[in-house]
Amino acid sequence: MSLLGEAPDRPVVITGAAGFIGFHVATRLLNEGHPVIGVDNLNSYYSIELKQARLDRLQSETGFRFVRLDLTDGAELSALFQSARPMVVLHLAAQPGVRYSLINPQAYSSANLVGFVNILEASRQAQVKHLVYASTSSVYGASTKLPFSVDDAAEHPLSLYAATKRANELMAHSYSHLYGLPSTGLRFFTVYGPWGRPDMAPFLFTRRILGGEPIDVFAGGHLERDFTYIDDIVEGVRRLLDLIPRSDVKWSGNAPNRASSTAPYRIYNIGNNVPVTVSAFIDVLEEALGCKAVRRFLPMQPGDVVSTCADITDLKKDVGFAPRTPIEEGVPRFVRWYREFYRV
């Protein structure tokens, strides 16, 4: 029996439930009949209207309960966990964005560091059976060894955002080691699809192309990203929720595996394993939209990396899944949703 199936009456707590990935995973779990408590502070980093639209959909489903809560309030978070008694916590709430971290670094220390300590402590106190949390491909930073492996060093982040997410992985390990809290970190690679984030390139490009505005293309469009469709992210997350990490009996301090530990701790990449240039992505987007973009070429931005590509060997080995949606399929699906949602 799966972990979630052991106690079907106990809810899964999803932080960031009104966000892009949180909304989709919550929908999947509700469709499976699992109760979900969605936590979100509905901040104004991007359109609250879009977040509320996602939330409205979730609140129409049986088994969903919404709690508006800021994770920096540790006492309120702990009280929620004590009353809800979740076996599984999926922590997706964070201050995202590489470029915004250059403008408002305090938002990252508050949400991503203080908030995560509170998640760890609330999970420990409530004896959560599995804490799964979002990390990012950005932690690989200055590394140019492709594809990025979970056993590669991730010690040279190029943005404060990446640094806070790497810090989350280290903080989680300390709790796994000290208190036996099973934790799994998920390094997501450039997620896109319906209900996506307006601050990310697919959404920005679509809005501007349809509005007849030029789009900003950095580094000549030669930057490569491992664009990963949301359905593949959801499938990977869903399978990993049931996989409680255990001590790696082969782990050695003389030759440490960075993705596992003697503690119940694991790290996984979830990416498409197919890097695509931003220029090629725009080509596919233009075809789906039926109109051409006016490309405004700009220099590479601070905090950006040249290429990303996920080594998903461990994901395939441990849960038997590999993302497989090409941009030729995923982009038209996103465009259809965008036109319908915004009535364009």
mmCIF file of C-alpha atoms in Angstrom:
data_model
loop_
_atom_site.group_PDB
_atom_site.id
_atom_site.type_symbol
_atom_site.label_atom_id
_atom_site.label_comp_id
_atom_site.label_asym_id
_atom_site.label_seq_id
_atom_site.Cartn_x
_atom_site.Cartn_y
_atom_site.Cartn_z
ATOM 1 C CA MET A 1 0.000 0.000 0.000
ATOM 2 C CA SER A 2 1.182 3.533 -0.750
ATOM 3 C CA LEU A 3 2.057 5.951 2.032
ATOM 4 C CA LEU A 4 -0.992 8.092 1.266
ATOM 5 C CA GLY A 5 -3.161 4.989 1.237
ATOM 6 C CA GLU A 6 -2.135 4.006 4.778
ATOM 7 C CA ALA A 7 -4.233 6.767 6.338
ATOM 8 C CA PRO A 8 -6.680 8.032 3.686
ATOM 9 C CA ASP A 9 -8.451 10.319 6.157
ATOM 10 C CA ARG A 10 -5.289 12.297 6.988
ATOM 11 C CA PRO A 11 -4.753 15.271 4.659
ATOM 12 C CA VAL A 12 -1.737 16.143 2.584
ATOM 13 C CA VAL A 13 -0.614 19.665 3.414
ATOM 14 C CA ILE A 14 0.521 21.564 0.317
ATOM 15 C CA THR A 15 2.129 24.950 0.842
ATOM 16 C CA GLY A 16 1.941 27.277 -2.137
ATOM 17 C CA ALA A 17 -1.320 25.613 -3.155
ATOM 18 C CA ALA A 18 -2.454 28.683 -5.084
ATOM 19 C CA GLY A 19 0.800 28.607 -7.044
ATOM 20 C CA PHE A 20 1.471 26.956 -10.390
ATOM 21 C CA ILE A 21 2.812 23.549 -9.342
ATOM 22 C CA GLY A 22 0.892 23.454 -6.070
ATOM 23 C CA PHE A 23 -2.425 23.922 -7.865
ATOM 24 C CA HIS A 24 -1.734 21.070 -10.278
ATOM 25 C CA VAL A 25 -0.510 18.604 -7.636
ATOM 26 C CA ALA A 26 -3.446 19.441 -5.367
ATOM 27 C CA THR A 27 -5.833 18.812 -8.272
ATOM 28 C CA ARG A 28 -4.218 15.430 -8.927
ATOM 29 C CA LEU A 29 -4.462 14.351 -5.281
ATOM 30 C CA LEU A 30 -8.069 15.519 -4.946
ATOM 31 C CA ASN A 31 -8.984 13.586 -8.099
ATOM 32 C CA GLU A 32 -7.490 10.509 -6.440
ATOM 33 C CA GLY A 33 -9.680 11.071 -3.391
ATOM 34 C CA HIS A 34 -7.007 12.356 -0.997
ATOM 35 C CA PRO A 35 -7.961 15.261 1.292
ATOM 36 C CA VAL A 36 -5.742 18.311 0.845
ATOM 37 C CA ILE A 37 -5.098 21.320 3.032
ATOM 38 C CA GLY A 38 -3.795 24.120 0.837
ATOM 39 C CA VAL A 39 -1.680 26.802 2.483
ATOM 40 C CA ASP A 40 -0.828 30.093 0.782
ATOM 41 C CA ASN A 41 -0.322 33.724 1.749
ATOM 42 C CA LEU A 42 -1.551 34.985 -1.665
ATOM 43 C CA ASN A 43 1.226 37.565 -1.899
ATOM 44 C CA SER A 44 1.379 40.071 -4.734
ATOM 45 C CA TYR A 45 4.636 38.962 -6.390
ATOM 46 C CA TYR A 46 2.473 38.212 -9.428
ATOM 47 C CA SER A 47 -1.227 38.422 -10.287
ATOM 48 C CA ILE A 48 -3.397 37.662 -7.270
ATOM 49 C CA GLU A 49 -6.282 37.255 -9.724
ATOM 50 C CA LEU A 50 -4.549 34.262 -11.306
ATOM 51 C CA LYS A 51 -3.810 32.749 -7.897
ATOM 52 C CA GLN A 52 -7.408 33.279 -6.849
ATOM 53 C CA ALA A 53 -8.656 31.646 -10.058
ATOM 54 C CA ARG A 54 -6.581 28.559 -9.286
ATOM 55 C CA LEU A 55 -7.811 28.602 -5.716
ATOM 56 C CA ASP A 56 -11.449 28.910 -6.812
ATOM 57 C CA ARG A 57 -11.028 25.737 -8.844
ATOM 58 C CA LEU A 58 -9.560 23.878 -5.873
ATOM 59 C CA GLN A 59 -12.257 25.100 -3.497
ATOM 60 C CA SER A 60 -14.908 23.686 -5.798
ATOM 61 C CA GLU A 61 -13.486 20.202 -5.209
ATOM 62 C CA THR A 62 -14.571 17.876 -2.411
ATOM 63 C CA GLY A 63 -11.840 17.340 0.166
ATOM 64 C CA PHE A 64 -10.050 20.673 -0.185
ATOM 65 C CA ARG A 65 -9.558 23.137 2.643
ATOM 66 C CA PHE A 66 -7.746 26.445 2.265
ATOM 67 C CA VAL A 67 -5.746 28.156 5.006
ATOM 68 C CA ARG A 68 -4.353 31.621 4.349
ATOM 69 C CA LEU A 69 -1.124 31.678 6.300
ATOM 70 C CA ASP A 70 2.338 33.226 6.035
ATOM 71 C CA LEU A 71 5.040 30.664 6.715
ATOM 72 C CA THR A 72 7.082 33.185 8.670
ATOM 73 C CA ASP A 73 4.456 32.767 11.422
ATOM 74 C CA GLY A 74 5.956 29.649 12.971
ATOM 75 C CA ALA A 75 3.461 29.384 15.822
ATOM 76 C CA GLU A 76 0.446 29.446 13.511
ATOM 77 C CA LEU A 77 2.061 26.946 11.150
ATOM 78 C CA SER A 78 2.876 24.545 13.997
ATOM 79 C CA ALA A 79 -0.672 24.816 15.322
ATOM 80 C CA LEU A 80 -2.022 23.905 11.886
ATOM 81 C CA PHE A 81 0.242 20.867 11.612
ATOM 82 C CA GLN A 82 -0.660 19.706 15.126
ATOM 83 C CA SER A 83 -4.385 19.891 14.394
ATOM 84 C CA ALA A 84 -4.234 18.465 10.852
ATOM 85 C CA ARG A 85 -1.799 15.617 11.634
ATOM 86 C CA PRO A 86 -0.580 15.246 8.029
ATOM 87 C CA MET A 87 1.474 12.193 7.136
ATOM 88 C CA VAL A 88 2.850 13.987 4.074
ATOM 89 C CA VAL A 89 3.780 17.639 3.606
ATOM 90 C CA LEU A 90 4.539 19.013 0.149
ATOM 91 C CA HIS A 91 6.317 22.336 0.565
ATOM 92 C CA LEU A 92 6.136 24.378 -2.631
ATOM 93 C CA ALA A 93 5.695 27.886 -1.209
ATOM 94 C CA ALA A 94 8.696 30.150 -1.799
ATOM 95 C CA GLN A 95 9.783 33.472 -3.156
ATOM 96 C CA PRO A 96 10.692 32.473 -6.729
ATOM 97 C CA GLY A 97 12.564 34.260 -9.478
ATOM 98 C CA VAL A 98 16.241 34.815 -10.235
ATOM 99 C CA ARG A 99 16.011 38.425 -11.402
ATOM 100 C CA TYR A 100 13.689 39.573 -8.612
ATOM 101 C CA SER A 101 16.283 38.412 -6.077
ATOM 102 C CA LEU A 102 18.544 41.203 -7.375
ATOM 103 C CA ILE A 103 15.860 43.756 -6.496
ATOM 104 C CA ASN A 104 14.369 42.472 -3.237
ATOM 105 C CA PRO A 105 16.789 40.108 -1.480
ATOM 106 C CA GLN A 106 14.970 40.430 1.854
ATOM 107 C CA ALA A 107 11.934 38.653 0.401
ATOM 108 C CA TYR A 108 14.108 35.569 -0.150
ATOM 109 C CA SER A 109 15.616 35.446 3.331
ATOM 110 C CA SER A 110 12.154 35.785 4.860
ATOM 111 C CA ALA A 111 10.160 33.329 2.714
ATOM 112 C CA ASN A 112 12.837 30.837 1.728
ATOM 113 C CA LEU A 113 14.946 30.674 4.879
ATOM 114 C CA VAL A 114 12.777 31.655 7.842
ATOM 115 C CA GLY A 115 9.739 30.041 6.232
ATOM 116 C CA PHE A 116 11.611 26.796 5.599
ATOM 117 C CA VAL A 117 12.944 26.562 9.156
ATOM 118 C CA ASN A 118 9.349 26.859 10.324
ATOM 119 C CA ILE A 119 8.286 24.086 7.928
ATOM 120 C CA LEU A 120 11.026 21.828 9.267
ATOM 121 C CA GLU A 121 10.180 22.525 12.882
ATOM 122 C CA ALA A 122 6.435 22.112 12.384
ATOM 123 C CA SER A 123 7.059 18.826 10.538
ATOM 124 C CA ARG A 124 9.305 17.561 13.325
ATOM 125 C CA GLN A 125 6.818 18.442 16.045
ATOM 126 C CA ALA A 126 3.912 16.858 14.156
ATOM 127 C CA GLN A 127 5.949 13.720 13.373
ATOM 128 C CA VAL A 128 5.347 14.035 9.636
ATOM 129 C CA LYS A 129 6.206 10.795 7.834
ATOM 130 C CA HIS A 130 7.543 12.488 4.670
ATOM 131 C CA LEU A 131 8.473 16.089 3.909
ATOM 132 C CA VAL A 132 8.823 16.740 0.181
ATOM 133 C CA TYR A 133 10.019 20.201 -0.821
ATOM 134 C CA ALA A 134 10.795 22.147 -3.973
ATOM 135 C CA SER A 135 14.350 22.997 -4.900
ATOM 136 C CA THR A 136 15.544 24.199 -8.302
ATOM 137 C CA SER A 137 17.956 23.507 -11.139
ATOM 138 C CA SER A 138 19.420 26.931 -10.326
ATOM 139 C CA VAL A 139 21.405 25.360 -7.474
ATOM 140 C CA TYR A 140 23.868 23.968 -10.047
ATOM 141 C CA GLY A 141 24.942 27.568 -10.648
ATOM 142 C CA ALA A 142 28.361 27.914 -12.242
ATOM 143 C CA SER A 143 28.613 24.224 -13.145
ATOM 144 C CA THR A 144 28.937 23.599 -16.884
ATOM 145 C CA LYS A 145 29.018 19.787 -16.693
ATOM 146 C CA LEU A 146 25.907 18.561 -18.500
ATOM 147 C CA PRO A 147 23.584 16.932 -17.773
ATOM 148 C CA PHE A 148 23.347 18.112 -14.173
ATOM 149 C CA SER A 149 23.491 15.125 -11.827
ATOM 150 C CA VAL A 150 22.200 15.072 -8.256
ATOM 151 C CA ASP A 151 25.645 13.736 -7.305
ATOM 152 C CA ASP A 152 27.369 16.829 -8.754
ATOM 153 C CA ALA A 153 28.605 19.601 -6.496
ATOM 154 C CA ALA A 154 26.147 22.468 -6.160
ATOM 155 C CA GLU A 155 28.282 24.904 -4.224
ATOM 156 C CA HIS A 156 28.500 27.895 -6.574
ATOM 157 C CA PRO A 157 25.008 29.431 -6.924
ATOM 158 C CA LEU A 158 24.829 32.482 -9.184
ATOM 159 C CA SER A 159 21.802 34.153 -7.568
ATOM 160 C CA LEU A 160 20.486 34.677 -4.064
ATOM 161 C CA TYR A 161 17.389 32.703 -5.049
ATOM 162 C CA ALA A 162 19.558 29.685 -5.904
ATOM 163 C CA ALA A 163 21.565 30.118 -2.705
ATOM 164 C CA THR A 164 18.429 30.039 -0.546
ATOM 165 C CA LYS A 165 17.169 26.884 -2.251
ATOM 166 C CA ARG A 166 20.529 25.161 -1.804
ATOM 167 C CA ALA A 167 20.404 26.249 1.826
ATOM 168 C CA ASN A 168 17.001 24.544 2.086
ATOM 169 C CA GLU A 169 18.557 21.261 0.981
ATOM 170 C CA LEU A 170 21.263 21.551 3.639
ATOM 171 C CA MET A 171 18.766 22.558 6.326
ATOM 172 C CA ALA A 172 16.585 19.586 5.441
ATOM 173 C CA HIS A 173 19.562 17.264 5.763
ATOM 174 C CA SER A 174 20.302 18.535 9.245
ATOM 175 C CA TYR A 175 16.743 17.749 10.356
ATOM 176 C CA SER A 176 16.853 14.361 8.674
ATOM 177 C CA HIS A 177 20.087 13.599 10.515
ATOM 178 C CA LEU A 178 19.174 15.038 13.915
ATOM 179 C CA TYR A 179 15.533 14.016 14.162
ATOM 180 C CA GLY A 180 15.037 11.278 11.585
ATOM 181 C CA LEU A 181 12.653 13.472 9.566
ATOM 182 C CA PRO A 182 12.392 11.838 6.115
ATOM 183 C CA SER A 183 12.894 14.572 3.531
ATOM 184 C CA THR A 184 13.045 14.627 -0.257
ATOM 185 C CA GLY A 185 14.188 17.653 -2.251
ATOM 186 C CA LEU A 186 13.037 18.099 -5.849
ATOM 187 C CA ARG A 187 15.145 20.110 -8.270
ATOM 188 C CA PHE A 188 12.660 21.332 -10.880
ATOM 189 C CA PHE A 189 13.830 22.342 -14.357
ATOM 190 C CA THR A 190 12.026 25.271 -16.137
ATOM 191 C CA VAL A 191 8.411 24.242 -15.616
ATOM 192 C CA TYR A 192 5.775 25.516 -18.060
ATOM 193 C CA GLY A 193 2.188 24.765 -19.058
ATOM 194 C CA PRO A 194 -1.429 25.786 -18.382
ATOM 195 C CA TRP A 195 -1.948 27.981 -15.303
ATOM 196 C CA GLY A 196 1.762 28.867 -15.428
ATOM 197 C CA ARG A 197 3.537 31.754 -13.743
ATOM 198 C CA PRO A 198 3.281 35.166 -15.473
ATOM 199 C CA ASP A 199 6.885 36.046 -14.574
ATOM 200 C CA MET A 200 8.360 33.185 -16.597
ATOM 201 C CA ALA A 201 9.429 33.352 -20.229
ATOM 202 C CA PRO A 202 6.657 31.245 -21.883
ATOM 203 C CA PHE A 203 3.962 33.421 -20.289
ATOM 204 C CA LEU A 204 5.815 36.707 -20.877
ATOM 205 C CA PHE A 205 6.540 35.842 -24.509
ATOM 206 C CA THR A 206 2.943 34.836 -25.196
ATOM 207 C CA ARG A 207 1.455 37.979 -23.693
ATOM 208 C CA ARG A 208 3.797 40.291 -25.549
ATOM 209 C CA ILE A 209 3.586 38.524 -28.900
ATOM 210 C CA LEU A 210 -0.206 38.604 -28.821
ATOM 211 C CA GLY A 211 -0.067 42.241 -27.729
ATOM 212 C CA GLY A 212 2.234 43.202 -30.592
ATOM 213 C CA GLU A 213 5.062 44.076 -28.207
ATOM 214 C CA PRO A 214 8.719 43.066 -28.625
ATOM 215 C CA ILE A 215 10.047 40.238 -26.461
ATOM 216 C CA ASP A 216 13.385 40.387 -24.647
ATOM 217 C CA VAL A 217 15.728 37.629 -25.800
ATOM 218 C CA PHE A 218 18.916 37.384 -23.786
ATOM 219 C CA ALA A 219 22.305 36.209 -25.035
ATOM 220 C CA GLY A 220 21.142 36.023 -28.641
ATOM 221 C CA GLY A 221 18.576 33.333 -27.851
ATOM 222 C CA HIS A 222 21.384 30.795 -27.447
ATOM 223 C CA LEU A 223 20.706 30.027 -23.776
ATOM 224 C CA GLU A 224 19.470 26.454 -23.352
ATOM 225 C CA ARG A 225 16.760 25.373 -20.939
ATOM 226 C CA ASP A 226 15.392 21.969 -20.021
ATOM 227 C CA PHE A 227 11.746 22.973 -20.513
ATOM 228 C CA THR A 228 9.568 20.546 -18.530
ATOM 229 C CA TYR A 229 5.814 20.309 -19.014
ATOM 230 C CA ILE A 230 3.689 20.590 -15.884
ATOM 231 C CA ASP A 231 2.014 17.165 -16.261
ATOM 232 C CA ASP A 232 5.433 15.510 -16.133
ATOM 233 C CA ILE A 233 6.329 17.464 -13.015
ATOM 234 C CA VAL A 234 3.091 16.392 -11.350
ATOM 235 C CA GLU A 235 3.661 12.721 -12.210
ATOM 236 C CA GLY A 236 7.182 12.811 -10.799
ATOM 237 C CA VAL A 237 6.051 14.552 -7.614
ATOM 238 C CA ARG A 238 3.121 12.179 -7.130
ATOM 239 C CA ARG A 239 5.307 9.100 -7.341
ATOM 240 C CA LEU A 240 7.897 10.522 -4.989
ATOM 241 C CA LEU A 241 5.330 11.465 -2.330
ATOM 242 C CA ASP A 242 4.928 7.748 -1.624
ATOM 243 C CA LEU A 243 8.658 6.990 -1.627
ATOM 244 C CA ILE A 244 9.908 7.602 1.899
ATOM 245 C CA PRO A 245 13.702 8.012 1.853
ATOM 246 C CA ARG A 246 15.711 5.692 4.053
ATOM 247 C CA SER A 247 19.313 5.534 5.135
ATOM 248 C CA ASP A 248 21.649 4.763 2.238
ATOM 249 C CA VAL A 249 23.556 1.741 3.545
ATOM 250 C CA LYS A 250 26.225 2.245 0.856
ATOM 251 C CA TRP A 251 26.865 5.864 1.828
ATOM 252 C CA SER A 252 30.453 6.629 2.786
ATOM 253 C CA GLY A 253 31.950 9.767 4.246
ATOM 254 C CA ASN A 254 35.146 9.030 2.302
ATOM 255 C CA ALA A 255 33.308 9.256 -1.017
ATOM 256 C CA PRO A 256 29.968 10.876 -0.159
ATOM 257 C CA ASN A 257 27.000 10.622 -2.493
ATOM 258 C CA ARG A 258 25.559 14.152 -2.475
ATOM 259 C CA ALA A 259 22.029 12.955 -3.262
ATOM 260 C CA SER A 260 21.637 10.587 -0.313
ATOM 261 C CA SER A 261 22.897 10.118 3.227
ATOM 262 C CA THR A 262 23.019 7.870 6.261
ATOM 263 C CA ALA A 263 19.986 9.984 7.220
ATOM 264 C CA PRO A 264 16.562 9.514 5.544
ATOM 265 C CA TYR A 265 17.303 12.141 2.919
ATOM 266 C CA ARG A 266 17.187 12.252 -0.875
ATOM 267 C CA ILE A 267 17.526 14.727 -3.744
ATOM 268 C CA TYR A 268 16.021 14.210 -7.224
ATOM 269 C CA ASN A 269 16.076 16.090 -10.505
ATOM 270 C CA ILE A 270 12.764 16.370 -12.354
ATOM 271 C CA GLY A 271 13.437 17.635 -15.848
ATOM 272 C CA ASN A 272 12.794 16.720 -19.450
ATOM 273 C CA ASN A 273 16.425 15.740 -20.073
ATOM 274 C CA VAL A 274 16.267 17.565 -23.442
ATOM 275 C CA PRO A 275 17.790 21.068 -23.467
ATOM 276 C CA VAL A 276 16.248 23.458 -25.994
ATOM 277 C CA THR A 277 17.544 26.874 -27.012
ATOM 278 C CA VAL A 278 15.320 29.785 -26.101
ATOM 279 C CA SER A 279 15.325 30.700 -29.802
ATOM 280 C CA ALA A 280 13.936 27.279 -30.751
ATOM 281 C CA PHE A 281 11.318 27.548 -28.020
ATOM 282 C CA ILE A 282 10.183 30.886 -29.459
ATOM 283 C CA ASP A 283 9.944 29.288 -32.921
ATOM 284 C CA VAL A 284 7.524 26.661 -31.580
ATOM 285 C CA LEU A 285 5.578 29.322 -29.686
ATOM 286 C CA GLU A 286 5.234 31.446 -32.825
ATOM 287 C CA GLU A 287 3.803 28.485 -34.711
ATOM 288 C CA ALA A 288 1.301 27.740 -31.944
ATOM 289 C CA LEU A 289 0.228 31.394 -31.783
ATOM 290 C CA GLY A 290 0.104 31.844 -35.536
ATOM 291 C CA CYS A 291 2.101 35.064 -35.433
ATOM 292 C CA LYS A 292 5.709 36.188 -35.363
ATOM 293 C CA ALA A 293 7.581 37.704 -32.454
ATOM 294 C CA VAL A 294 9.561 40.913 -32.605
ATOM 295 C CA ARG A 295 12.766 39.811 -30.909
ATOM 296 C CA ARG A 296 14.757 42.398 -28.969
ATOM 297 C CA PHE A 297 18.195 40.935 -28.310
ATOM 298 C CA LEU A 298 19.850 41.842 -25.022
ATOM 299 C CA PRO A 299 23.024 40.771 -23.183
ATOM 300 C CA MET A 300 23.007 37.865 -20.752
ATOM 301 C CA GLN A 301 21.578 38.905 -17.404
ATOM 302 C CA PRO A 302 23.236 38.644 -13.971
ATOM 303 C CA GLY A 303 22.313 35.367 -12.275
ATOM 304 C CA ASP A 304 21.557 33.534 -15.543
ATOM 305 C CA VAL A 305 23.259 30.305 -16.564
ATOM 306 C CA VAL A 306 24.076 29.251 -20.125
ATOM 307 C CA SER A 307 22.491 25.779 -20.149
ATOM 308 C CA THR A 308 20.427 23.446 -18.001
ATOM 309 C CA CYS A 309 19.779 19.745 -18.513
ATOM 310 C CA ALA A 310 18.593 17.206 -15.951
ATOM 311 C CA ASP A 311 20.209 13.838 -15.374
ATOM 312 C CA ILE A 312 17.144 11.835 -14.309
ATOM 313 C CA THR A 313 18.843 8.477 -13.768
ATOM 314 C CA ASP A 314 17.813 8.276 -10.103
ATOM 315 C CA LEU A 315 14.230 9.316 -10.829
ATOM 316 C CA LYS A 316 13.858 6.551 -13.423
ATOM 317 C CA LYS A 317 15.546 3.973 -11.213
ATOM 318 C CA ASP A 318 13.602 4.717 -8.034
ATOM 319 C CA VAL A 319 10.068 5.464 -9.303
ATOM 320 C CA GLY A 320 10.146 4.239 -12.910
ATOM 321 C CA PHE A 321 9.274 7.560 -14.492
ATOM 322 C CA ALA A 322 10.912 9.965 -16.942
ATOM 323 C CA PRO A 323 9.350 13.208 -18.219
ATOM 324 C CA ARG A 324 8.539 12.819 -21.889
ATOM 325 C CA THR A 325 6.466 15.751 -23.196
ATOM 326 C CA PRO A 326 8.279 17.610 -26.021
ATOM 327 C CA ILE A 327 7.765 21.343 -26.453
ATOM 328 C CA GLU A 328 5.979 20.630 -29.747
ATOM 329 C CA GLU A 329 3.165 19.135 -27.631
ATOM 330 C CA GLY A 330 3.418 21.176 -24.451
ATOM 331 C CA VAL A 331 3.566 24.660 -25.961
ATOM 332 C CA PRO A 332 0.309 24.357 -27.997
ATOM 333 C CA ARG A 333 -1.462 23.097 -24.857
ATOM 334 C CA PHE A 334 -0.244 26.143 -22.950
ATOM 335 C CA VAL A 335 -1.332 28.459 -25.755
ATOM 336 C CA ARG A 336 -4.822 26.931 -25.852
ATOM 337 C CA TRP A 337 -5.208 27.482 -22.118
ATOM 338 C CA TYR A 338 -3.887 31.038 -22.367
ATOM 339 C CA ARG A 339 -6.307 32.002 -25.143
ATOM 340 C CA GLU A 340 -9.249 30.467 -23.272
ATOM 341 C CA PHE A 341 -8.373 31.910 -19.855
ATOM 342 C CA TYR A 342 -7.667 35.430 -21.101
ATOM 343 C CA ARG A 343 -10.230 35.281 -23.930
ATOM 344 C CA VAL A 344 -7.628 36.292 -26.503
#
